[in-house]
Amino acid sequence: RTSGWPCRESQNATMPPAAPRRALTTLVRDALASARASRQVRPIHAQVKPATFEAPAVSNRNDGFGFARVDLTPVSRAALFKRWREPHIDRGTAKLPSFRFPVAEVSSGGDADVASSQTSPGVSGEHDVTSASAASSAIEATHSEQLREFATNRRDAVLANTLGAEFGARAMRSFHSPVRKHMTLDPLVSEYSVDSPEGVALMSLAEALIRVPSGADAYMPDRLIRDTIGARELDFMALMKSDKSALVNASAVALAAVRKVVGLGSSASNGFTKNENLHDPPRTLVDFPLRLGVTKAIGLLSNKFTMGDTIENALTRAGRNERKALKNGKFVSHSFDVLGEGARTFADAEKYLAAYQSAARVIGVSGIHSPQMSIKLSSLSPRFDELSRNECVGDLSKKLATVLPTGENAELCVFIDAEEQSRVELTLSVLEETLRQRYLDQTPPNAIGIVVQAYGRRAMQTLEFLKELAQKYPATELRVRLVKGAYWDFEMKEAQVVGAGMYPVWTEKKMTDVSYLACAAYLLENVGYLPKPAFATHNARTVADILAMTNGPGNFEAMGCEFQRLHGMGESFDYQGLPTRVYSPVGKPDDLLAYLIRRLLENGANSSFLKSLAQKRDDLMNVDVLEESFLADLEAGEFGAEASLTAAAATATGGLPSSPRDLYRGHRLAARGVDFERPNFPVLFAATESFVPAQGNNAFQFVDETDLKFKEMIQSLKHKKFVSVSGDSYVESVTRRASALDTAADLIERDNVKLSKMIMEEAGKTLVDAVDEVRECVDFFRFYAHRARETLLTPQVLPTVTGESCLLRAQPRGPWLCVGPFNFPFAIVGGLASSAFVAGNPVVIKPHPLTPRCAMALADILTAAGASPGDITVVVDDPSNGAGAALVKSGAFAGVSFVGSSQVASKINLSLAQLSVDNETPLARLVAETGGLNALVVDASALPEQACDAVLRSFAQSAGQRCSSARVLILDKGVKHELLSMVNGGLEALRVSCDVLNTSTDVGPLISRQAAQKAHKHCEELTRNGCVVVARTIGTDDLQNGLFHPRVIDLNPDSGTVSTTQALDLIDKEIFAPVLHVVTYDGSREQLRQVLDGMNKKGFALTGGVMTRCASTKKLVTDTLNCGNFYVNRDVVGAVVESQPFGGHGLSGNGAKAGSEAYLEQFVSRKVISEDTTAAGGNVELMRGTSA
């Protein structure tokens, strides 16, 4: 490596003149002199010597951060390759700790026993919200403080502050220069940002218009424009000011005029509400010019943020930029991203792989200086997840190897892009396997790169592992591009969804900034192991901090480092002529949708450096993030001197709870998830025994009604039915039972993997579905325990006249029968039993004959948690002897909770009524949740990828055996071909198997052979009636073992053999299997309303949803479709306790929604106690406050 500019592999590179950097050199020299005078300069952390590689002994990455002083020793590539001959050893352990699911071994990176409780103080295994939040905050602050100290000790603060002030001032002057203010898009992008309703509206409109399919081009663009511009309370004229860009002012006037013509807000005469017929034909004088204007605007944004629509055009533009930069004394190179998005189908993966291979060949011979290209592993496989590790690591490593250039003189360096934090381990495994295979083939690549996200809590450990990998494979340069990370919002939500103990990313931006600087210091300290590091940033202060770690720009260049910025961003700061690489996206506008919107969001974020520039916030331009301790903030400063750590840690940035599991206003913790990200999880899972219920007094086998044990149980229940329990005894009972539910929830979380395996074995569920079910049961237990304490213990004081007291007090209804389903034998049965139990009633569980173990396990856990003998009893039967009918007819129960078919619910209802009539006994209460003919609407404005994901989850997850599963897809004809093609590809990527204990199985069998045969027969009848199977998974049905492949059936195909009305007539009952029926409408709101009315007439009302970005469509479907749970722009399954109380009406059930605040009221009676408080001779309370 030369001591001048880095990356000088190209013999044709021209050295830029040094004159433009003289002023910066003078500034640095003066700052260093000032620092030395104040004795604040530290020794340079790494001495740079001419070398090609250094290879000291491998250090233990777990001893702190494993920082080692660099010892550079020149070694040839040939010698290095000959020296590498160690056999391949499967690590078998995690490369990184898991911050989402902390375990006792987290600091050492060791493996955790997934079947154990995985306890970590205050983070898991507890329902104490306060301690969990406090512990999460304290752990995060401690880790961040360690990074802050490390970065601080390797940076010259005086030099950083001096450079930061100068760089910020230069950036401010450049950004607000007349040329940039009036001749560029920067002010416009900053003005219409995410913190203004106008900016949100325009970004939403651009996002929707760019992806409207050609089949809906006649009606959907104009509808979107009217909905977005005309139906919102937007004030574009408020953006017009004299000191703003001419482009901003002109756009404000134009948009305000358009909004006035299109229709003001809620005006019925001018808005969209009157046009419900046909396709809302466009008003040419308004709609066409506006559509053209929006298209042109998207083109401008594409040109600003992307290098070109093809790799050839991008290379031409990049070459022109490099030559121009050299003339101006700057050194600029490029890294190309062909923007392959996550593959949902194998066809997508093959298409993206071919695009990468083609781009690599073209870039390699383009003559561009030191080129780089980014590759997304998720674009090369639709199964890029930890549970598919065994199949995807080898597949992806082979594909990646075909993209890497070969030959000693190959200049192109391929970088593996960073993706979700849950894929970090998997990404590192693919990198390691690729290097191993290439070394075995004796064709080690010259270089390969990887992106590391500093906002990830494991960024430093990732760098440590990469250093080890570089030592293991020394013939290949392992380069790192350090970025802060762009998907913080997704990571925070995902941690909450999966029930993580802590967030995988830093919760505060300043912590991310600290992590970035600490990682930068580590890279600078290990340039021999990880050469030519790239620091991606648009923040002038961050540039100053990094240069202060190298003692100035000269050392930064000599160490082979470079800065990196995004094309279209950061031009206001020229990085002082230092080596800079431009990250250059390549592709057409419709392929760049996600990227463009994300760039706009980043530009407009309030925490963005560019936003600070636009707002002229000089006070934010030179903030030293390493100056203050986070522990000091937590203990006193940030939250006030008297605030304790526990109180301070209640919430994180933006109102988010400090713990991902604290979602319920501090009342309880959400159920803890399972750490699927551990690479050895499948091995440990296979070694874990499933939960085995005890054969004790909690359950017995039903023989018939004459069985002695059955008769004794019925007699005991009848006696309890008329025993009054109220007052103090009831309070004691509810208190004990609520405590038992909390304890039981902890026991379930301790054995969550064992219980999940039991559910898989008995009900044929996949791992993900089984874990979700266990978590749902935990949520039921904790929620009902909390509600019981809130609503059942203290009598409610009712309003009344003076001199009188009226109280409303709860008491149990009596023995309760819970008849559970097979599809959720643990969660739903647990919810039914726990609600009746905590209300003070004796509970009898009658599980489905095919899933008795789950009910018995619940009874065992509740007994171990503190339930008294006789509180919970399980009656096990088989399909031949029918214990359910005998229990219902016994007359021993005050109520019955049932989940199943509407036909059986009706029979139970009739039996209870007849029993009351015949015996003149109290009418038992029925709480029933039954099935649904659930519909999901997708119009032509929906993002196809998002709609595809929602459709697959809605009908195929859990093998379609959910009450909430989508049965009907109401599809806009304008998007039909594109969406169904994508759905078919997505189905082909699913793994369907009877082997549910294989953790990579996506869809398992149906509950029985009879269920599979019924579904198969239904599909055959539809095809005989002219319907067409348009999508299905790969493989053949195995009906004998219950295996039925998910499929999509078009009820009114394009051939026109079946009309919309006839299509609806073909489905009038629920098929409990992964069969999705497609009904196509012509795109008009009139026909959509007709289809929705037809669905309502069938009488079911459980779940429904709509996928749309059109406000009028959302309103129409939301208001028209009759259902109990409605979902917008997401799947229609997976209702969450308390957040999404579940239940329908009509043929879909009665009673309060499960998991709702009103649910427990069904299991108690209320007694009103009225007392005349004046009976003792006067109204004492009234007279006490009255003077004569």
JSON list of N, CA and C in Angstrom, two decimals, residues 17-65:
[
{"chain": "A", "resi": 17, "resn": "PRO", "atom": "N", "xyz": [-4.44, 16.97, -7.97]},
{"chain": "A", "resi": 17, "resn": "PRO", "atom": "CA", "xyz": [-3.51, 17.94, -7.40]},
{"chain": "A", "resi": 17, "resn": "PRO", "atom": "C", "xyz": [-3.76, 18.15, -5.92]},
{"chain": "A", "resi": 18, "resn": "ALA", "atom": "N", "xyz": [-2.69, 18.55, -5.21]},
{"chain": "A", "resi": 18, "resn": "ALA", "atom": "CA", "xyz": [-2.79, 18.72, -3.76]},
{"chain": "A", "resi": 18, "resn": "ALA", "atom": "C", "xyz": [-3.19, 20.12, -3.35]},
{"chain": "A", "resi": 19, "resn": "ALA", "atom": "N", "xyz": [-3.19, 21.05, -4.29]},
{"chain": "A", "resi": 19, "resn": "ALA", "atom": "CA", "xyz": [-3.45, 22.45, -3.94]},
{"chain": "A", "resi": 19, "resn": "ALA", "atom": "C", "xyz": [-4.78, 22.67, -3.23]},
{"chain": "A", "resi": 20, "resn": "PRO", "atom": "N", "xyz": [-5.89, 22.05, -3.68]},
{"chain": "A", "resi": 20, "resn": "PRO", "atom": "CA", "xyz": [-7.17, 22.32, -3.01]},
{"chain": "A", "resi": 20, "resn": "PRO", "atom": "C", "xyz": [-7.21, 21.88, -1.55]},
{"chain": "A", "resi": 21, "resn": "ARG", "atom": "N", "xyz": [-6.24, 21.07, -1.11]},
{"chain": "A", "resi": 21, "resn": "ARG", "atom": "CA", "xyz": [-6.28, 20.61, 0.27]},
{"chain": "A", "resi": 21, "resn": "ARG", "atom": "C", "xyz": [-5.34, 21.39, 1.19]},
{"chain": "A", "resi": 22, "resn": "ARG", "atom": "N", "xyz": [-4.66, 22.41, 0.63]},
{"chain": "A", "resi": 22, "resn": "ARG", "atom": "CA", "xyz": [-3.68, 23.14, 1.45]},
{"chain": "A", "resi": 22, "resn": "ARG", "atom": "C", "xyz": [-4.34, 23.85, 2.63]},
{"chain": "A", "resi": 23, "resn": "ALA", "atom": "N", "xyz": [-5.54, 24.43, 2.36]},
{"chain": "A", "resi": 23, "resn": "ALA", "atom": "CA", "xyz": [-6.22, 25.13, 3.45]},
{"chain": "A", "resi": 23, "resn": "ALA", "atom": "C", "xyz": [-6.59, 24.17, 4.57]},
{"chain": "A", "resi": 24, "resn": "LEU", "atom": "N", "xyz": [-7.05, 22.97, 4.21]},
{"chain": "A", "resi": 24, "resn": "LEU", "atom": "CA", "xyz": [-7.39, 21.97, 5.21]},
{"chain": "A", "resi": 24, "resn": "LEU", "atom": "C", "xyz": [-6.14, 21.54, 5.97]},
{"chain": "A", "resi": 25, "resn": "THR", "atom": "N", "xyz": [-5.03, 21.37, 5.27]},
{"chain": "A", "resi": 25, "resn": "THR", "atom": "CA", "xyz": [-3.79, 20.97, 5.92]},
{"chain": "A", "resi": 25, "resn": "THR", "atom": "C", "xyz": [-3.36, 22.01, 6.95]},
{"chain": "A", "resi": 26, "resn": "THR", "atom": "N", "xyz": [-3.49, 23.28, 6.57]},
{"chain": "A", "resi": 26, "resn": "THR", "atom": "CA", "xyz": [-3.16, 24.36, 7.50]},
{"chain": "A", "resi": 26, "resn": "THR", "atom": "C", "xyz": [-4.05, 24.32, 8.74]},
{"chain": "A", "resi": 27, "resn": "LEU", "atom": "N", "xyz": [-5.34, 24.10, 8.50]},
{"chain": "A", "resi": 27, "resn": "LEU", "atom": "CA", "xyz": [-6.30, 24.03, 9.61]},
{"chain": "A", "resi": 27, "resn": "LEU", "atom": "C", "xyz": [-5.93, 22.89, 10.56]},
{"chain": "A", "resi": 28, "resn": "VAL", "atom": "N", "xyz": [-5.62, 21.72, 10.00]},
{"chain": "A", "resi": 28, "resn": "VAL", "atom": "CA", "xyz": [-5.27, 20.57, 10.83]},
{"chain": "A", "resi": 28, "resn": "VAL", "atom": "C", "xyz": [-3.98, 20.83, 11.60]},
{"chain": "A", "resi": 29, "resn": "ARG", "atom": "N", "xyz": [-2.98, 21.42, 10.92]},
{"chain": "A", "resi": 29, "resn": "ARG", "atom": "CA", "xyz": [-1.70, 21.71, 11.58]},
{"chain": "A", "resi": 29, "resn": "ARG", "atom": "C", "xyz": [-1.89, 22.64, 12.76]},
{"chain": "A", "resi": 30, "resn": "ASP", "atom": "N", "xyz": [-2.72, 23.69, 12.57]},
{"chain": "A", "resi": 30, "resn": "ASP", "atom": "CA", "xyz": [-2.96, 24.63, 13.66]},
{"chain": "A", "resi": 30, "resn": "ASP", "atom": "C", "xyz": [-3.71, 23.96, 14.82]},
{"chain": "A", "resi": 31, "resn": "ALA", "atom": "N", "xyz": [-4.67, 23.10, 14.47]},
{"chain": "A", "resi": 31, "resn": "ALA", "atom": "CA", "xyz": [-5.43, 22.41, 15.52]},
{"chain": "A", "resi": 31, "resn": "ALA", "atom": "C", "xyz": [-4.53, 21.48, 16.31]},
{"chain": "A", "resi": 32, "resn": "LEU", "atom": "N", "xyz": [-3.65, 20.77, 15.63]},
{"chain": "A", "resi": 32, "resn": "LEU", "atom": "CA", "xyz": [-2.73, 19.87, 16.32]},
{"chain": "A", "resi": 32, "resn": "LEU", "atom": "C", "xyz": [-1.79, 20.65, 17.23]},
{"chain": "A", "resi": 33, "resn": "ALA", "atom": "N", "xyz": [-1.32, 21.80, 16.76]},
{"chain": "A", "resi": 33, "resn": "ALA", "atom": "CA", "xyz": [-0.44, 22.62, 17.59]},
{"chain": "A", "resi": 33, "resn": "ALA", "atom": "C", "xyz": [-1.16, 23.08, 18.85]},
{"chain": "A", "resi": 34, "resn": "SER", "atom": "N", "xyz": [-2.43, 23.46, 18.69]},
{"chain": "A", "resi": 34, "resn": "SER", "atom": "CA", "xyz": [-3.23, 23.88, 19.85]},
{"chain": "A", "resi": 34, "resn": "SER", "atom": "C", "xyz": [-3.43, 22.72, 20.81]},
{"chain": "A", "resi": 35, "resn": "ALA", "atom": "N", "xyz": [-3.68, 21.53, 20.24]},
{"chain": "A", "resi": 35, "resn": "ALA", "atom": "CA", "xyz": [-3.91, 20.36, 21.10]},
{"chain": "A", "resi": 35, "resn": "ALA", "atom": "C", "xyz": [-2.67, 19.99, 21.88]},
{"chain": "A", "resi": 36, "resn": "ARG", "atom": "N", "xyz": [-1.50, 20.04, 21.19]},
{"chain": "A", "resi": 36, "resn": "ARG", "atom": "CA", "xyz": [-0.25, 19.69, 21.89]},
{"chain": "A", "resi": 36, "resn": "ARG", "atom": "C", "xyz": [0.03, 20.70, 23.01]},
{"chain": "A", "resi": 37, "resn": "ALA", "atom": "N", "xyz": [-0.29, 21.96, 22.71]},
{"chain": "A", "resi": 37, "resn": "ALA", "atom": "CA", "xyz": [-0.06, 22.98, 23.72]},
{"chain": "A", "resi": 37, "resn": "ALA", "atom": "C", "xyz": [-0.88, 22.72, 24.97]},
{"chain": "A", "resi": 38, "resn": "SER", "atom": "N", "xyz": [-2.08, 22.16, 24.77]},
{"chain": "A", "resi": 38, "resn": "SER", "atom": "CA", "xyz": [-2.93, 21.86, 25.92]},
{"chain": "A", "resi": 38, "resn": "SER", "atom": "C", "xyz": [-2.75, 20.43, 26.42]},
{"chain": "A", "resi": 39, "resn": "ARG", "atom": "N", "xyz": [-1.77, 19.72, 25.83]},
{"chain": "A", "resi": 39, "resn": "ARG", "atom": "CA", "xyz": [-1.43, 18.35, 26.25]},
{"chain": "A", "resi": 39, "resn": "ARG", "atom": "C", "xyz": [-2.63, 17.41, 26.20]},
{"chain": "A", "resi": 40, "resn": "GLN", "atom": "N", "xyz": [-3.43, 17.59, 25.16]},
{"chain": "A", "resi": 40, "resn": "GLN", "atom": "CA", "xyz": [-4.59, 16.70, 25.02]},
{"chain": "A", "resi": 40, "resn": "GLN", "atom": "C", "xyz": [-4.44, 15.71, 23.88]},
{"chain": "A", "resi": 41, "resn": "VAL", "atom": "N", "xyz": [-3.32, 15.77, 23.19]},
{"chain": "A", "resi": 41, "resn": "VAL", "atom": "CA", "xyz": [-3.13, 14.84, 22.09]},
{"chain": "A", "resi": 41, "resn": "VAL", "atom": "C", "xyz": [-2.68, 13.49, 22.63]},
{"chain": "A", "resi": 42, "resn": "ARG", "atom": "N", "xyz": [-3.23, 12.43, 22.10]},
{"chain": "A", "resi": 42, "resn": "ARG", "atom": "CA", "xyz": [-2.83, 11.08, 22.47]},
{"chain": "A", "resi": 42, "resn": "ARG", "atom": "C", "xyz": [-1.95, 10.51, 21.38]},
{"chain": "A", "resi": 43, "resn": "PRO", "atom": "N", "xyz": [-1.15, 9.50, 21.64]},
{"chain": "A", "resi": 43, "resn": "PRO", "atom": "CA", "xyz": [-0.33, 8.89, 20.58]},
{"chain": "A", "resi": 43, "resn": "PRO", "atom": "C", "xyz": [-1.23, 8.32, 19.49]},
{"chain": "A", "resi": 44, "resn": "ILE", "atom": "N", "xyz": [-0.76, 8.34, 18.27]},
{"chain": "A", "resi": 44, "resn": "ILE", "atom": "CA", "xyz": [-1.50, 7.71, 17.19]},
{"chain": "A", "resi": 44, "resn": "ILE", "atom": "C", "xyz": [-1.64, 6.22, 17.50]},
{"chain": "A", "resi": 45, "resn": "HIS", "atom": "N", "xyz": [-2.82, 5.70, 17.33]},
{"chain": "A", "resi": 45, "resn": "HIS", "atom": "CA", "xyz": [-3.13, 4.35, 17.78]},
{"chain": "A", "resi": 45, "resn": "HIS", "atom": "C", "xyz": [-2.52, 3.28, 16.90]},
{"chain": "A", "resi": 46, "resn": "ALA", "atom": "N", "xyz": [-2.14, 3.60, 15.66]},
{"chain": "A", "resi": 46, "resn": "ALA", "atom": "CA", "xyz": [-1.58, 2.58, 14.77]},
{"chain": "A", "resi": 46, "resn": "ALA", "atom": "C", "xyz": [-0.54, 3.22, 13.87]},
{"chain": "A", "resi": 47, "resn": "GLN", "atom": "N", "xyz": [0.61, 2.66, 13.82]},
{"chain": "A", "resi": 47, "resn": "GLN", "atom": "CA", "xyz": [1.65, 3.13, 12.92]},
{"chain": "A", "resi": 47, "resn": "GLN", "atom": "C", "xyz": [1.49, 2.45, 11.57]},
{"chain": "A", "resi": 48, "resn": "VAL", "atom": "N", "xyz": [1.48, 3.24, 10.53]},
{"chain": "A", "resi": 48, "resn": "VAL", "atom": "CA", "xyz": [1.27, 2.70, 9.19]},
{"chain": "A", "resi": 48, "resn": "VAL", "atom": "C", "xyz": [2.62, 2.42, 8.55]},
{"chain": "A", "resi": 49, "resn": "LYS", "atom": "N", "xyz": [2.81, 1.20, 8.09]},
{"chain": "A", "resi": 49, "resn": "LYS", "atom": "CA", "xyz": [4.05, 0.80, 7.41]},
{"chain": "A", "resi": 49, "resn": "LYS", "atom": "C", "xyz": [3.69, 0.18, 6.07]},
{"chain": "A", "resi": 50, "resn": "PRO", "atom": "N", "xyz": [4.57, 0.28, 5.07]},
{"chain": "A", "resi": 50, "resn": "PRO", "atom": "CA", "xyz": [4.29, -0.35, 3.78]},
{"chain": "A", "resi": 50, "resn": "PRO", "atom": "C", "xyz": [4.13, -1.85, 3.95]},
{"chain": "A", "resi": 51, "resn": "ALA", "atom": "N", "xyz": [2.98, -2.37, 3.60]},
{"chain": "A", "resi": 51, "resn": "ALA", "atom": "CA", "xyz": [2.72, -3.80, 3.77]},
{"chain": "A", "resi": 51, "resn": "ALA", "atom": "C", "xyz": [1.52, -4.19, 2.95]},
{"chain": "A", "resi": 52, "resn": "THR", "atom": "N", "xyz": [1.37, -5.50, 2.73]},
{"chain": "A", "resi": 52, "resn": "THR", "atom": "CA", "xyz": [0.19, -6.00, 2.03]},
{"chain": "A", "resi": 52, "resn": "THR", "atom": "C", "xyz": [-0.73, -6.76, 2.95]},
{"chain": "A", "resi": 53, "resn": "PHE", "atom": "N", "xyz": [-0.19, -7.28, 4.04]},
{"chain": "A", "resi": 53, "resn": "PHE", "atom": "CA", "xyz": [-1.04, -8.05, 4.94]},
{"chain": "A", "resi": 53, "resn": "PHE", "atom": "C", "xyz": [-0.30, -8.25, 6.25]},
{"chain": "A", "resi": 54, "resn": "GLU", "atom": "N", "xyz": [-1.03, -8.39, 7.31]},
{"chain": "A", "resi": 54, "resn": "GLU", "atom": "CA", "xyz": [-0.44, -8.71, 8.60]},
{"chain": "A", "resi": 54, "resn": "GLU", "atom": "C", "xyz": [-1.27, -9.81, 9.23]},
{"chain": "A", "resi": 55, "resn": "ALA", "atom": "N", "xyz": [-0.61, -10.68, 9.95]},
{"chain": "A", "resi": 55, "resn": "ALA", "atom": "CA", "xyz": [-1.33, -11.83, 10.50]},
{"chain": "A", "resi": 55, "resn": "ALA", "atom": "C", "xyz": [-0.80, -12.24, 11.85]},
{"chain": "A", "resi": 56, "resn": "PRO", "atom": "N", "xyz": [-1.07, -11.47, 12.88]},
{"chain": "A", "resi": 56, "resn": "PRO", "atom": "CA", "xyz": [-0.71, -11.91, 14.22]},
{"chain": "A", "resi": 56, "resn": "PRO", "atom": "C", "xyz": [-1.60, -13.06, 14.66]},
{"chain": "A", "resi": 57, "resn": "ALA", "atom": "N", "xyz": [-1.27, -13.63, 15.77]},
{"chain": "A", "resi": 57, "resn": "ALA", "atom": "CA", "xyz": [-2.05, -14.77, 16.26]},
{"chain": "A", "resi": 57, "resn": "ALA", "atom": "C", "xyz": [-3.49, -14.36, 16.51]},
{"chain": "A", "resi": 58, "resn": "VAL", "atom": "N", "xyz": [-4.39, -15.32, 16.34]},
{"chain": "A", "resi": 58, "resn": "VAL", "atom": "CA", "xyz": [-5.81, -15.06, 16.55]},
{"chain": "A", "resi": 58, "resn": "VAL", "atom": "C", "xyz": [-6.06, -14.78, 18.03]},
{"chain": "A", "resi": 59, "resn": "SER", "atom": "N", "xyz": [-6.73, -13.66, 18.29]},
{"chain": "A", "resi": 59, "resn": "SER", "atom": "CA", "xyz": [-7.06, -13.32, 19.66]},
{"chain": "A", "resi": 59, "resn": "SER", "atom": "C", "xyz": [-8.46, -13.79, 20.00]},
{"chain": "A", "resi": 60, "resn": "ASN", "atom": "N", "xyz": [-8.69, -13.96, 21.26]},
{"chain": "A", "resi": 60, "resn": "ASN", "atom": "CA", "xyz": [-10.04, -14.35, 21.70]},
{"chain": "A", "resi": 60, "resn": "ASN", "atom": "C", "xyz": [-10.95, -13.14, 21.62]},
{"chain": "A", "resi": 61, "resn": "ARG", "atom": "N", "xyz": [-11.97, -13.21, 20.76]},
{"chain": "A", "resi": 61, "resn": "ARG", "atom": "CA", "xyz": [-12.83, -12.06, 20.53]},
{"chain": "A", "resi": 61, "resn": "ARG", "atom": "C", "xyz": [-13.72, -11.77, 21.73]},
{"chain": "A", "resi": 62, "resn": "ASN", "atom": "N", "xyz": [-13.72, -12.68, 22.70]},
{"chain": "A", "resi": 62, "resn": "ASN", "atom": "CA", "xyz": [-14.62, -12.49, 23.82]},
{"chain": "A", "resi": 62, "resn": "ASN", "atom": "C", "xyz": [-13.95, -11.84, 25.03]},
{"chain": "A", "resi": 63, "resn": "ASP", "atom": "N", "xyz": [-12.63, -11.53, 24.91]},
{"chain": "A", "resi": 63, "resn": "ASP", "atom": "CA", "xyz": [-11.98, -10.85, 26.03]},
{"chain": "A", "resi": 63, "resn": "ASP", "atom": "C", "xyz": [-12.13, -9.34, 25.83]},
{"chain": "A", "resi": 64, "resn": "GLY", "atom": "N", "xyz": [-13.26, -8.83, 26.27]},
{"chain": "A", "resi": 64, "resn": "GLY", "atom": "CA", "xyz": [-13.56, -7.43, 25.98]},
{"chain": "A", "resi": 64, "resn": "GLY", "atom": "C", "xyz": [-13.92, -7.29, 24.52]},
{"chain": "A", "resi": 65, "resn": "PHE", "atom": "N", "xyz": [-13.27, -6.36, 23.84]},
{"chain": "A", "resi": 65, "resn": "PHE", "atom": "CA", "xyz": [-13.50, -6.20, 22.42]},
{"chain": "A", "resi": 65, "resn": "PHE", "atom": "C", "xyz": [-12.38, -6.84, 21.61]}
]
